[in-house]
Short mmCIF file of C-alpha atoms and ligand atoms in Angstrom, two decimals:
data_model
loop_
_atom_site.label_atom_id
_atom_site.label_comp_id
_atom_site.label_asym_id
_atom_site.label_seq_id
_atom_site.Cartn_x
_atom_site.Cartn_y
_atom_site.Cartn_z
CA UNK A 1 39.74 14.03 -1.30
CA UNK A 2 42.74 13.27 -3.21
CA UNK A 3 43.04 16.54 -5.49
CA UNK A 4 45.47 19.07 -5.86
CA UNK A 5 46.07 22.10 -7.93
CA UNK A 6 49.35 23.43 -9.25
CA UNK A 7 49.15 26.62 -9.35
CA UNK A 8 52.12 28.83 -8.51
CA UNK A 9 52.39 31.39 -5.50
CA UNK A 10 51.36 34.55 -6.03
CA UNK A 11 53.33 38.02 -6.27
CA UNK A 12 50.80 40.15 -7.81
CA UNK A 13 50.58 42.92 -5.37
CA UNK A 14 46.33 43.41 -7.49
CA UNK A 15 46.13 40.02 -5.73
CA UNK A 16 47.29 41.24 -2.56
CA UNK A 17 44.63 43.96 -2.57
CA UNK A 18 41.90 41.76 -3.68
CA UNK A 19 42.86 39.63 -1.04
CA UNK A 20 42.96 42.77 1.88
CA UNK A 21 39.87 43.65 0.72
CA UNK A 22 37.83 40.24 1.01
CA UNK A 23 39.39 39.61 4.25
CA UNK A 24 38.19 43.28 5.73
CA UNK A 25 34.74 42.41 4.22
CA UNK A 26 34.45 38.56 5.56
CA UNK A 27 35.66 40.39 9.14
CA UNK A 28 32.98 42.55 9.19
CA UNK A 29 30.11 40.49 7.83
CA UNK A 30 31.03 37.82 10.60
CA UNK A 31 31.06 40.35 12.89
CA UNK A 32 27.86 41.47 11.59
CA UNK A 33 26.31 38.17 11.62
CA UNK A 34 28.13 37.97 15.24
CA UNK A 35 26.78 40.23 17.22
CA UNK A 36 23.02 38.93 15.75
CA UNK A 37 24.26 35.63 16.91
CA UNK A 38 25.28 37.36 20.25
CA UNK A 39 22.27 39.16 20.76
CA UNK A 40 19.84 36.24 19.89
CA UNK A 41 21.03 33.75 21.63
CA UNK A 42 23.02 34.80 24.79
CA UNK A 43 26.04 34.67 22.96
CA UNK A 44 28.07 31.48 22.05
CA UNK A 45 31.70 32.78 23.00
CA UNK A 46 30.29 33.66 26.59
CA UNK A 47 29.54 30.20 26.97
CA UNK A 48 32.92 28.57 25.98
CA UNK A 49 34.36 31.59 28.72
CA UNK A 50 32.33 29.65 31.54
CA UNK A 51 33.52 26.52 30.63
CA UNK A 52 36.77 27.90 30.31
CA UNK A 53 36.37 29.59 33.74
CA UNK A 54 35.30 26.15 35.51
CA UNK A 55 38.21 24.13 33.46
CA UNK A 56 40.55 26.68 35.64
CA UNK A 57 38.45 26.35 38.78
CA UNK A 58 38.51 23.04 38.85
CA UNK A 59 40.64 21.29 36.05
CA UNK A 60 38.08 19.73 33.87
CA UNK A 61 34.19 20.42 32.85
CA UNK A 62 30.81 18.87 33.16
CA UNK A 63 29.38 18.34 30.04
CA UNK A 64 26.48 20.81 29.92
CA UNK A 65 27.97 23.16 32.43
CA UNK A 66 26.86 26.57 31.28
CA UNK A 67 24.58 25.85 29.02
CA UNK A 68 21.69 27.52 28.36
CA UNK A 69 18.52 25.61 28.50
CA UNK A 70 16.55 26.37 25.38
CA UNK A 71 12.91 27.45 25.00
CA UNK A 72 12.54 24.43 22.18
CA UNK A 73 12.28 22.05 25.48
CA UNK A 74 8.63 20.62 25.00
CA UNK A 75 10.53 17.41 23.25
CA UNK A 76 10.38 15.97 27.03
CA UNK A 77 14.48 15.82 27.26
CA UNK A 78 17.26 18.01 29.13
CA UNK A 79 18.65 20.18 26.77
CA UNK A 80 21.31 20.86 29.56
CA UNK A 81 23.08 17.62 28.53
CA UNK A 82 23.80 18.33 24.54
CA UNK A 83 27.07 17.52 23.75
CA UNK A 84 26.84 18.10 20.02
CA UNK A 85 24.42 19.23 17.59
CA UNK A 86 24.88 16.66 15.05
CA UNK A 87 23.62 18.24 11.80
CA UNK A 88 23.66 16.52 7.46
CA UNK A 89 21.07 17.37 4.77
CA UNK A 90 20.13 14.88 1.95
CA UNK A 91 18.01 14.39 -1.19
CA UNK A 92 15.58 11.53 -0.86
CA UNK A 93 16.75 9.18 -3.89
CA UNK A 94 15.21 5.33 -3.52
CA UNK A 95 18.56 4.08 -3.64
CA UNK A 96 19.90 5.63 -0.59
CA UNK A 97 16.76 5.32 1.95
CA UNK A 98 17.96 2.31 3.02
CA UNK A 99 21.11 3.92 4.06
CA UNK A 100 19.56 7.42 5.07
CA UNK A 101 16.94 5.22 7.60
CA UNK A 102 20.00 3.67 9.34
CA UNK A 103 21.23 6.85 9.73
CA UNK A 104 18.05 8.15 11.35
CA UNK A 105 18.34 5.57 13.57
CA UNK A 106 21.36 5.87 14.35
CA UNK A 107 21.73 8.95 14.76
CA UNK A 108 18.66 9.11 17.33
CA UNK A 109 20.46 6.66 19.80
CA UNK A 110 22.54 9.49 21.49
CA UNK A 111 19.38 11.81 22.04
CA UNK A 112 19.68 13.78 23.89
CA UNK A 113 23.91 14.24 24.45
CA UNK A 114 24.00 14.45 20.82
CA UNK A 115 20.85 16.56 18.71
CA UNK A 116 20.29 15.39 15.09
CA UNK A 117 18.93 18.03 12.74
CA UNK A 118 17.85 17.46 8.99
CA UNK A 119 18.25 20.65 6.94
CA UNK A 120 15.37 19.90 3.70
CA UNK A 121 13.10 22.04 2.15
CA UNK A 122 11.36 18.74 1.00
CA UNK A 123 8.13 18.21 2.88
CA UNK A 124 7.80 14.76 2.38
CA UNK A 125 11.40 14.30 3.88
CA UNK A 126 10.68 16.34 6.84
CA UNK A 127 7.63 15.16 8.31
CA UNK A 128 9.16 11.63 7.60
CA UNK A 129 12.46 12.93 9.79
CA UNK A 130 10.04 15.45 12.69
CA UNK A 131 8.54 11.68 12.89
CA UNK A 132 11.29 9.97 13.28
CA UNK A 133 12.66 12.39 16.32
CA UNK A 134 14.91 14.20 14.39
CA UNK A 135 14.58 18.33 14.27
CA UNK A 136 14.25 19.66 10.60
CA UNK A 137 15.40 23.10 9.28
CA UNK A 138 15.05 24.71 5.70
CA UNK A 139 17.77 25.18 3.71
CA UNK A 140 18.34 28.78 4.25
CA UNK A 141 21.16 29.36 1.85
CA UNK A 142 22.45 27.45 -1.30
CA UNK A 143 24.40 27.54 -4.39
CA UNK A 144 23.08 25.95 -7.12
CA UNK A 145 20.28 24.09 -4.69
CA UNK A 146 23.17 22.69 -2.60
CA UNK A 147 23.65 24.00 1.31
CA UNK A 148 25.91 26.61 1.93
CA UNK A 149 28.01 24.60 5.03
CA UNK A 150 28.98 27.72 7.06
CA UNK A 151 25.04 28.96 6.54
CA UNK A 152 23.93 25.56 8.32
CA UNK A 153 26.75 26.22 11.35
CA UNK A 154 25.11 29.40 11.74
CA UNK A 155 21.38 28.40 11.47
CA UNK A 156 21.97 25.58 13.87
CA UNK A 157 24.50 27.78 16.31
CA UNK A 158 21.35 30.41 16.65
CA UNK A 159 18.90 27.44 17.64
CA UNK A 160 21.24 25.31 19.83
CA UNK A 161 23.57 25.84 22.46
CA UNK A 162 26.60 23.02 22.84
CA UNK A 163 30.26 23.16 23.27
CA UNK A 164 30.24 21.41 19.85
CA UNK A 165 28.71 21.41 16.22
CA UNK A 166 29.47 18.93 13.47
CA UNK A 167 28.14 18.87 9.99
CA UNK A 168 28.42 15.13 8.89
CA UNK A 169 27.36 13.54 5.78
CA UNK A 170 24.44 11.86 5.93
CA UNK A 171 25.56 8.21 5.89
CA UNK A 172 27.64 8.12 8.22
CA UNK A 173 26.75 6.07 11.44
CA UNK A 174 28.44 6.34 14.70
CA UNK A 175 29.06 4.52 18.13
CA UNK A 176 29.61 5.99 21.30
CA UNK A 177 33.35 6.36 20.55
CA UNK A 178 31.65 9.84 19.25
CA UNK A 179 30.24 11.02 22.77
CA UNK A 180 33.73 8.86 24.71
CA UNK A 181 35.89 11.23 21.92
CA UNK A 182 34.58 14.49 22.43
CA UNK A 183 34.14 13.91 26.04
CA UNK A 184 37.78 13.51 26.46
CA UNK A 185 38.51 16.55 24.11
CA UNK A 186 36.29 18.63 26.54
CA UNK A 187 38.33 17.17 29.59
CA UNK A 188 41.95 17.71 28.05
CA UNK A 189 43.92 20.94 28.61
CA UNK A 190 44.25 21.55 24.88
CA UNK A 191 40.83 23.38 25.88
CA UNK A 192 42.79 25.77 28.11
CA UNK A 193 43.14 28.06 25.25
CA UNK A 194 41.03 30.33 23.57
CA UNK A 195 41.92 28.94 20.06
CA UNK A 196 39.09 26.87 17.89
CA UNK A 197 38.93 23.77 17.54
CA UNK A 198 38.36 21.59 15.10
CA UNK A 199 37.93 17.61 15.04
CA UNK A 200 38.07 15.59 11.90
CA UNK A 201 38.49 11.85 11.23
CA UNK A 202 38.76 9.08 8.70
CA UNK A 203 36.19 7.19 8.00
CA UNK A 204 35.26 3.17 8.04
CA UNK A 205 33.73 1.96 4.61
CA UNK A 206 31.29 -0.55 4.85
CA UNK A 207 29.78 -1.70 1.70
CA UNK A 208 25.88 -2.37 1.28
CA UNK A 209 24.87 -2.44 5.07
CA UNK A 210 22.15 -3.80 6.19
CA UNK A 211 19.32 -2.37 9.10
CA UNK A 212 19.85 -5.04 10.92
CA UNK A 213 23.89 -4.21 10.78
CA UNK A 214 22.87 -1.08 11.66
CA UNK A 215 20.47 -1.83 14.67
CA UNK A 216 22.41 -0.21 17.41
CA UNK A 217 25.93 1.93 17.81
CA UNK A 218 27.47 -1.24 19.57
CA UNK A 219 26.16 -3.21 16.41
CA UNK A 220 27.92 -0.42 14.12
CA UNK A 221 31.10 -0.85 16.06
CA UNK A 222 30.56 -4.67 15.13
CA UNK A 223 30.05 -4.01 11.99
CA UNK A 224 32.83 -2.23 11.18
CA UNK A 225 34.93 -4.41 13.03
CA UNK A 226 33.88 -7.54 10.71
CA UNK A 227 33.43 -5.91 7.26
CA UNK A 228 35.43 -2.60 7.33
CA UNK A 229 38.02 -0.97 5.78
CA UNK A 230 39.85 2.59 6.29
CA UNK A 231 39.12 5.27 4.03
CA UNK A 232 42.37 7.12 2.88
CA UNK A 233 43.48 10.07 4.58
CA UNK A 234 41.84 12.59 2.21
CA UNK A 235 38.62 11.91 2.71
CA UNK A 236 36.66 13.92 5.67
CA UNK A 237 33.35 13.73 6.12
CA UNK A 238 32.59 15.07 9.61
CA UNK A 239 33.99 18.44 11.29
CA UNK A 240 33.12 18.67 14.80
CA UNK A 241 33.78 22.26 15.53
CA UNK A 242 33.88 24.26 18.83
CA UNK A 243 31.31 26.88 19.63
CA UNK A 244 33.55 29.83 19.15
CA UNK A 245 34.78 28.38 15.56
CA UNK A 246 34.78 31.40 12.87
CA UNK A 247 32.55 29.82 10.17
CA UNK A 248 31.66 33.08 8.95
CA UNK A 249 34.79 33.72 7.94
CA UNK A 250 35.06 31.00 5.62
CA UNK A 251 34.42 30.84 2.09
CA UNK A 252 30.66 29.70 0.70
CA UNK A 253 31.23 26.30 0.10
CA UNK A 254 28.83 24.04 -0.35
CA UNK A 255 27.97 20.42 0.68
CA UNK A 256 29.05 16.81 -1.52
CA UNK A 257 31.23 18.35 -3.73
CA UNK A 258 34.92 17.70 -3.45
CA UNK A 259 37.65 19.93 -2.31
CA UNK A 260 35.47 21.82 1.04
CA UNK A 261 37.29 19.17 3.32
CA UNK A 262 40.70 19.44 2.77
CA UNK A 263 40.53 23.02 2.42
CA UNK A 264 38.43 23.61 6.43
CA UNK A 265 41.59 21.11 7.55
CA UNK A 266 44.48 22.86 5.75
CA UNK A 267 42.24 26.38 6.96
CA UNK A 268 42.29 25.45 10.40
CA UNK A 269 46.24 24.57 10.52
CA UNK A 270 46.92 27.81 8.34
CA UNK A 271 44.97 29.94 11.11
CA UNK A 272 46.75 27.82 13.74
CA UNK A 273 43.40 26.33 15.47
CA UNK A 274 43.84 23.20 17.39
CA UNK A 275 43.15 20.24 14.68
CA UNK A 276 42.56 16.60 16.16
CA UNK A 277 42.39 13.82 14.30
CA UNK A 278 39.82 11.56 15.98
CA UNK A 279 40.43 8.13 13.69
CA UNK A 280 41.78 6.46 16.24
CA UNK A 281 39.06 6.75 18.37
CA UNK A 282 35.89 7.95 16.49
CA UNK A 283 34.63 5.27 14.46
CA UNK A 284 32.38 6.99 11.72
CA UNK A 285 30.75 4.03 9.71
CA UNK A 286 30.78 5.23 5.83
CA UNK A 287 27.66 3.09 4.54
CA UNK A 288 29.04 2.87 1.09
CA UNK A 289 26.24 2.32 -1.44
CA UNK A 290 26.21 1.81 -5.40
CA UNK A 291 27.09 4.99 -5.81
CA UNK A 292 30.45 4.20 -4.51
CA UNK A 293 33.15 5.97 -2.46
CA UNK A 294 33.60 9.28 -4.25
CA UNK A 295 29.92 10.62 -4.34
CA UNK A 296 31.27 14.46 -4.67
CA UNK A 297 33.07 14.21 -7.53
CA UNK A 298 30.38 13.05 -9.51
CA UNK A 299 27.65 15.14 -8.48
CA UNK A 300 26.36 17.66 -10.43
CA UNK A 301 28.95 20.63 -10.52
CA UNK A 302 31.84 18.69 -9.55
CA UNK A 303 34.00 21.57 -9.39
CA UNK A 304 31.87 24.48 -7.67
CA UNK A 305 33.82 24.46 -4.64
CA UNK A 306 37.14 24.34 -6.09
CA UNK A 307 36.44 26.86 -8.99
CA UNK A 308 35.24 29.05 -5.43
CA UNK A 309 38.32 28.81 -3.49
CA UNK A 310 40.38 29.00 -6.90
CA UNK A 311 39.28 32.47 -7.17
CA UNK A 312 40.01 33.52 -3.57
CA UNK A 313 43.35 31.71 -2.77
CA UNK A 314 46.29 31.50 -5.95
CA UNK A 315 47.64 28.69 -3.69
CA UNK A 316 45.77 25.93 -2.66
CA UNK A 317 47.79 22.59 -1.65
CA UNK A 318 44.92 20.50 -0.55
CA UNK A 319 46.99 17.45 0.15
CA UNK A 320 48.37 19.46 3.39
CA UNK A 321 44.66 19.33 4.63
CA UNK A 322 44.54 15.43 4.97
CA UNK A 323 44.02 13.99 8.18
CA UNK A 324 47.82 12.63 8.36
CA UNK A 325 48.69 16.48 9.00
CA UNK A 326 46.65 17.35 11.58
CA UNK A 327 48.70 18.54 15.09
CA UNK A 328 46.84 16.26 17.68
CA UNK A 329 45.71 12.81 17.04
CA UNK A 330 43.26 10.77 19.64
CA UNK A 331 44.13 7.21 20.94
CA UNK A 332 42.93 4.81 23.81
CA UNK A 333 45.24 4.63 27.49
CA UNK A 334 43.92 2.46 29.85
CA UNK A 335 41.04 2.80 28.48
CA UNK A 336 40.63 6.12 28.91
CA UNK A 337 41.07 8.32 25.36
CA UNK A 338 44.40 10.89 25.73
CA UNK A 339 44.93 13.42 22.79
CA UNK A 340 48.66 14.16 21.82
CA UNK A 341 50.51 16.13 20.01
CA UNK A 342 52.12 14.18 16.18
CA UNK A 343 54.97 14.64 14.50
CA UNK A 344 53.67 16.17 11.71
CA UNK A 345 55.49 15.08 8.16
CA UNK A 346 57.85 17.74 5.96
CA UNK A 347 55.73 17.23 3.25
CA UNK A 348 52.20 18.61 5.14
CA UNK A 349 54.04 21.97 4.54
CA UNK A 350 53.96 24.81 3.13
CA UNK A 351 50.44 25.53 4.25
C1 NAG B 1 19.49 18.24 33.29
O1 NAG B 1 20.74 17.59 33.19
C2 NAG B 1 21.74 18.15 34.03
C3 NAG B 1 23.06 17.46 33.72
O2 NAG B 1 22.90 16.10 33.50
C4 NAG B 1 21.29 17.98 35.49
O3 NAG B 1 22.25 18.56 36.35
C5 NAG B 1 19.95 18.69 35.68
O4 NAG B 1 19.47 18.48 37.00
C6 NAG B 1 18.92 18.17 34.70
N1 NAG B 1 17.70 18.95 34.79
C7 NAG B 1 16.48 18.40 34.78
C8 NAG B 1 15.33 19.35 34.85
O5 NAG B 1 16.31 17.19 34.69
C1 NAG B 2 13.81 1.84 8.79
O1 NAG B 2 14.12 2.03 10.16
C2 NAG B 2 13.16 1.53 11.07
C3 NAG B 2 13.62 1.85 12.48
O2 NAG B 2 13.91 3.22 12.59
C4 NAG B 2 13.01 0.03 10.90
O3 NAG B 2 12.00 -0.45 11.76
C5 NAG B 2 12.65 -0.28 9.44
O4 NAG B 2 12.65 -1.66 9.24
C6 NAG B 2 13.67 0.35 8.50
N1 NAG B 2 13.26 0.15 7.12
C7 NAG B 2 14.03 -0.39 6.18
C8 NAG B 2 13.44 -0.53 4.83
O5 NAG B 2 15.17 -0.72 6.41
C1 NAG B 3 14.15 26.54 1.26
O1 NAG B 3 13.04 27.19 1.85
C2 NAG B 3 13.34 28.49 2.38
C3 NAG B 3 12.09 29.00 3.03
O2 NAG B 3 11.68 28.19 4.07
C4 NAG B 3 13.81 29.41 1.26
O3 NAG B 3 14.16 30.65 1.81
C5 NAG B 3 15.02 28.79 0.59
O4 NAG B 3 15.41 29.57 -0.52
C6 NAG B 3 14.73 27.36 0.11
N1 NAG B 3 15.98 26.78 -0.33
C7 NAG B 3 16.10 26.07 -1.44
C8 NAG B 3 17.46 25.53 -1.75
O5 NAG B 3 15.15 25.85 -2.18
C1 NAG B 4 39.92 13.73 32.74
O1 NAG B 4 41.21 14.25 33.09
C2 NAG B 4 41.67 13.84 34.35
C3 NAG B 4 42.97 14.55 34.66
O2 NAG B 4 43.70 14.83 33.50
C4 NAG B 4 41.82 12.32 34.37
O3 NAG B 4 42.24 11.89 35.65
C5 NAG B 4 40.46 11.69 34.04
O4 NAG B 4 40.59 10.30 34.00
C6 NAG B 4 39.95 12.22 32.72
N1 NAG B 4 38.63 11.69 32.44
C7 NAG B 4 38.26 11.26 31.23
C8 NAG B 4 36.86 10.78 31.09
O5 NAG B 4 39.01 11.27 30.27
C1 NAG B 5 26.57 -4.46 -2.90
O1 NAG B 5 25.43 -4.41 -3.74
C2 NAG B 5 25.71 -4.33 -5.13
C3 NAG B 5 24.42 -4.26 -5.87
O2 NAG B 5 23.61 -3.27 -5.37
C4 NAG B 5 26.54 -5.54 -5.57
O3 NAG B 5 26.89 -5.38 -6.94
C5 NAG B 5 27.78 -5.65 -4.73
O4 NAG B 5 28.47 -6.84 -5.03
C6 NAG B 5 27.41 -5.66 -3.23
N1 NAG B 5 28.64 -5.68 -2.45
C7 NAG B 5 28.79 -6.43 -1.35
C8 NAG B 5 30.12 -6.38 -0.69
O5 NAG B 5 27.90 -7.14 -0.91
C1 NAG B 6 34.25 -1.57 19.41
O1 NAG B 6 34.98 -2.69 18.96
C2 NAG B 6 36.31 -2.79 19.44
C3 NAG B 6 37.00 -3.96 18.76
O2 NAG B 6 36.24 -5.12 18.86
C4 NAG B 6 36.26 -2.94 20.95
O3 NAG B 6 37.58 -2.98 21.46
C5 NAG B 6 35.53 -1.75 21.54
O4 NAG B 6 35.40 -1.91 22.93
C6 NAG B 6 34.16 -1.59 20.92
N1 NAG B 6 33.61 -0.33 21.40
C7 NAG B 6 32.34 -0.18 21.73
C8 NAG B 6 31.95 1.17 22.20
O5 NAG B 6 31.51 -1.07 21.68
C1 NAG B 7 58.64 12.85 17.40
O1 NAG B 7 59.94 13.27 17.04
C2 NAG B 7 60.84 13.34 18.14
C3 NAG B 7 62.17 13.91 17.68
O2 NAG B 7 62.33 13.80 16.32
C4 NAG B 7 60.99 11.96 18.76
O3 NAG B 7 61.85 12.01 19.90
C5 NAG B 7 59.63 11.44 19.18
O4 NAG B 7 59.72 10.14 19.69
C6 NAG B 7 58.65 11.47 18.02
N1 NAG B 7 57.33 11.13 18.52
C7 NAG B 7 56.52 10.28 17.89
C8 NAG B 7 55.17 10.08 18.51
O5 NAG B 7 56.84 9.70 16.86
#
């Protein structure tokens, strides 16, 4: 989202220690929370090594390769196949159940290469959702009643096993450009390394749409194609993450409020992880409703998450964390989807 703060650098050397000292204690309480993860749940970074192991065997992977098969299997599907675990949260509001039952829908079309999970502590909500197909999990951890997004990573990343995660808000609708997309990130040799990764893409806006517009992915891609129109670069509303991506060690930020997005991108180029910008090639339908295109900033505490990372960071340039600066960028070749490497703009820097 379009917002920037102009505060100066920092010399303070108080700062500096503040700064040491948050960093050693975000270390250790992700490795804390780590090696729970680890234990739990046969550990997430051993799986990425046996992909990692097969992409040098053989030069690309099988989706699924590796992964564990989960006891949550009576659902009647083959675990063994999820791609991504697809996860959003939302507040049932009359206005929006139009859009939020497309989404349900939609969402339910890639079962069982992509999981959706609802995180509500509504009941209503959930058994609506668990009835729908989706999986439903309480909102462990919130500020102010909103989720805490690196909270719902780790929930989710203790229940499932996939080589990718993705919070997405909740009215967004995909096609298979998703599964085509991260398919082809899986098969390219960016994957070589050990470094996280993190996919993030413009959106489509579509205004009012319709279930019958909705009806299918190949329908959404129609959709889109007919009525839609590119978001700016500043607004992100999915990030697809790797299984070995260090959410713990990022700040508590929470959900729908503006500011979390272009800090994870401008993050994950600070920290050097591979960043791919997937708008090429990931159509992610924004069902734009009354409520308009800018939802987070007038939600209740607009400025949680920036008055957060205010206090943590004395330099925060979040127009460097727009999807025009991000190192790789996705695109069609013969059909097939290749990932390169952009020439990234003077003015995406300093990060
Ligand atoms: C599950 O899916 C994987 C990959 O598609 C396949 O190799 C395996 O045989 C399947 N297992 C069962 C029990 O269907
Ligand atoms: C909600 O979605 C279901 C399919 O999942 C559809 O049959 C129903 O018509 C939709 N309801 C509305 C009000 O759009
Ligand atoms: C949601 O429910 C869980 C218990 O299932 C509770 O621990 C949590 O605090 C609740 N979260 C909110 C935001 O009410
Ligand atoms: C995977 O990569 C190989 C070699 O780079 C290429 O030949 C193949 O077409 C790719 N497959 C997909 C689905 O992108
Ligand atoms: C969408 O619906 C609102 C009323 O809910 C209406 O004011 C607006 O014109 C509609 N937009 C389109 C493109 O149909
Ligand atoms: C989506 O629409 C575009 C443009 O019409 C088309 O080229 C593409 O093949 C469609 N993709 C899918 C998955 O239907
Ligand atoms: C990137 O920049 C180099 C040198 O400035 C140029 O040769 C190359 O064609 C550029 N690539 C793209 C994709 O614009």
């Amino acid at each position: 989202m379009a917002w920037s703060s102009t505060e100066s650098v920092c010399s303070s050397k108080t700062v500096y220690i503040q700064l040491s000292v948050l960093l050693l204690l975000s270390t250790s309480i992700y490795m804390f929370l780590y090696s729970r993860i680890e234990v739990k749940a046969f550990t997430i970074e051993k799986i990425s090594d046996i992909q990692k192991s097969l992409y040098r065997k053989e030069g690309k992977v099988q989706i699924g390769q590796g992964i564990r098969s989960h006891p949550d299997t009576e659902q009647g599907y083959n675990r063994s196949e999820l791609l991504l675990t697809l996860f959003t949260s939302w507040t049932t509001k009359a206005e929006k159940y139009i859009c939020h039952n497309n989404t349900i829908r939609n969402w339910l079309e890639f079962k069982p290469v992509i999981q959706p999970i609802l995180f509500t502590n509504e009941t209503l909500l959930k058994e609506e959702a668990v009835e729908k197909g989706w999986d439903v999990l309480p909102i462990r951890m919130s500020g102010r009643g909103v989720p805490i997004l690196k909270y719902m990573y780790r929930d989710v990343m203790e229940k499932y096993v996939s080589p990718f995660y993705a919070y997405s808000n909740g009215d967004i609708l995909y096609s298979h450009t998703l599964i085509d997309t991260l398919k082809a990130v899986m098969n390219s040799s960016y994957l070589l390394n050990d470094k996280p990764i993190m996919i993030v893409g413009r959106r489509t806006n579509v205004q009012n749409v319709t279930s019958e517009e909705a009806i299918s992915g190949k329908i959404v891609n129609k959709t889109a194609n007919i009525r839609g129109k590119l978001f700016t670069v500043w607004g992100e509303d999915y990030f697809i993450t790797s299984a070995n991506y260090p959410w713990m060690s990022i700040p508590e930020v929470i959900i729908g409020r503006r500011a979390y997005d272009n800090w994870l991108v401008l993050n994950a180029r600070k920290r050097n992880h591979v960043t791919i910008d997937a708008t090429i090639t990931l159509l992610g339908l924004h069902q734009t409703t009354k409520a308009g295109n800018s939802e987070g900033f007038k939600a209740d505490n607009p400025g949680y998450n920036h008055n957060l990372l205010s206090r943590m960071y004395h330099r925060l340039n979040y127009d460097v964390g727009c999807t025009s600066c991000i190192e790789f960028y996705t695109r069609y070749h013969d059909n097939l989807i290749e990932i390169l490497k952009r020439n990234i703009s003077k003015s995406c820097f300093p990060l």
